[in-house]
Amino acid sequence: MKNRRILVKRSNCLIFFFQDGKFHYKNYLSGREFEASPVLVPILAQLDRWRTIRDIERLLPGYTGASIRSSLRRLIAHTAVVIKGSSASKREEELSAWRIWGVEARFFHYATKNIHAAPLTIDEASFNRALKRRQPPPPSVKTFPTRRQIDLPDPSPHLRGQLPEVLLKRRTHRHFGAGKVSLDQLSILLRLTWGFTNYIQWPGLGRLPVKTSPSGGARHSLEVYLWCSRISGLDRGIYHYRPDRHTLELMKKGKFAHRMDQLCGHQDWVQDCSVLFVMTTILARVMWRYRFSRAYRVILLEAGHFCQTFCLVATWLGLAPFCTAALDDEMIDDDLGLSAGEAVLYAAGVGMPP
Ligand SMILES: Cc1cc2nc3c(=O)[nH]c(=O)nc-3n(C[C@H](O)[C@H](O)[C@H](O)COP(=O)(O)O)c2cc1C
């Protein structure tokens, strides 16, 4: 903190709260959280715009220069204060894309970005047994035993036919056969999941495209990118799907099988699938119409609809689908060159059945 010309400002991404009686602050963009003294608040309050060290000394006459500099060093290390021109300050500027939905949407999105710290390679069975020893799992059924119980007609005679059979057959697959998914199968998957299938008239907006899954306000904010590894008749690489023309746009050629498992929280079986589909949302498409933070839920719900459609189409095609939310969003941002206005949501993939 020797350079007196350095400009600093408090981070725009700070949240303050009490936890177990202690005062904490968290920077939701950097993910850093610290216990702090409430005395920090008036200091940070002064750092509402870019200031030099000399400005800060003038604003805080009760503190010595040395104590201000050492506090600033700590605050910068904690990412509570950012330096003008630093990569952290540039990242924060990009967050203006989230402004309309207030603090709550971006806090939740960024505070939960990237896979949790616990590795997915843990021994699932012993991990779950330990959890069970600590506390039994909640029951999977809720009942109202004192209320009248009404038997429903037996549906089994109606569970034949393509739709019920596909619904009943859908499972999550984590093992795949050695063959390749064909380009025809990929085309059907894309068309029936993410392609434009029709147009509707929307009041005041005119003709809007629709797809096989519903979308809040027909905003259709989702984009889909493909990491193709084993598709017959298609070069390995990363592609973007263009739903209006039903075409693929090649973004990067290359082998990404290992990268795919890294993107999915190091779930090593992912590298054996044929293609990984990553869904993102272009926030502005929804924000433009719905200027309140509850609309953030709408995009998450929409991604769920699309994923289920995808799993059912893949099952109908005789393929082995899966979905995963264990994503390293930042790695995907890097591969696709995404900015803060386009957020990673969900991934699904498919391979040949074993
Ligand atoms: C939002 C969401 C995230 C999921 N993430 C993962 C994941 O990271 N890894 C995985 O192996 N399965 C994942 N699954 C699949 C579930 O584990 C799976 O649905 C569950 O075991 C039930 O099996 P079924 O899909 O065959 O019915 C996810 C499912 C959902 C809905």
Coordinates of N, CA, C and O and ligand atoms in Angstrom, one line a residue, residues 170-172 174 267 269 323-326 346, ligand 1:
R170 N -37.1 -44.1 -18.6 CA -36.1 -43.1 -18.4 C -35.3 -43.3 -17.1 O -35.9 -43.5 -16.0
R171 N -34.0 -43.4 -17.2 CA -33.1 -43.6 -16.0 C -31.9 -42.7 -16.2 O -31.5 -42.4 -17.4
T172 N -31.2 -42.4 -15.2 CA -29.9 -41.7 -15.3 C -28.8 -42.8 -15.6 O -28.7 -43.8 -14.8
R174 N -24.7 -43.8 -16.1 CA -23.3 -43.4 -15.9 C -22.3 -44.3 -16.5 O -21.1 -44.2 -16.2
Q267 N -16.5 -35.8 -12.5 CA -17.2 -37.1 -12.5 C -16.6 -37.9 -13.7 O -16.9 -37.6 -14.8
W269 N -16.8 -40.6 -15.2 CA -17.6 -41.4 -16.2 C -18.1 -40.4 -17.3 O -18.4 -40.9 -18.4
C323 N -28.1 -36.2 -16.4 CA -28.1 -34.8 -16.2 C -27.2 -34.5 -15.0 O -27.1 -35.4 -14.1
T324 N -26.6 -33.3 -14.9 CA -25.8 -33.0 -13.8 C -25.8 -31.5 -13.5 O -25.7 -30.7 -14.5
A325 N -25.9 -31.2 -12.2 CA -25.8 -29.8 -11.8 C -24.4 -29.5 -11.2 O -24.2 -28.4 -10.8
A326 N -23.6 -30.5 -11.1 CA -22.3 -30.4 -10.5 C -21.3 -29.8 -11.5 O -20.5 -30.5 -12.0
Y346 N -27.1 -25.6 -16.3 CA -27.4 -27.0 -16.1 C -26.7 -27.8 -17.3 O -26.5 -27.2 -18.4
Ligands
LIG1 C1 -30.8 -31.1 -10.8 C2 -30.2 -32.5 -10.8 C3 -28.8 -32.7 -10.7 C4 -28.2 -33.9 -10.8 N1 -26.8 -34.0 -10.7 C5 -26.2 -35.2 -10.8 C6 -24.8 -35.3 -10.7 O1 -24.1 -34.4 -10.6 N2 -24.3 -36.6 -10.9 C7 -25.0 -37.7 -11.1 O2 -24.5 -38.8 -11.2 N3 -26.4 -37.6 -11.1 C8 -27.0 -36.4 -11.0 N4 -28.4 -36.3 -11.1 C9 -29.2 -37.5 -11.3 C10 -29.7 -38.1 -10.0 O3 -28.7 -38.7 -9.2 C11 -30.8 -39.2 -10.5 O4 -31.8 -38.6 -11.0 C12 -31.2 -40.0 -9.3 O5 -30.2 -40.9 -8.8 C13 -32.4 -40.9 -9.6 O6 -32.2 -41.7 -10.7 P1 -33.0 -41.7 -12.0 O7 -32.7 -40.4 -12.7 O8 -32.5 -42.9 -12.8 O9 -34.5 -41.7 -11.7 C14 -29.0 -35.1 -11.0 C15 -30.4 -34.9 -11.1 C16 -31.0 -33.7 -11.0 C17 -32.5 -33.5 -11.2

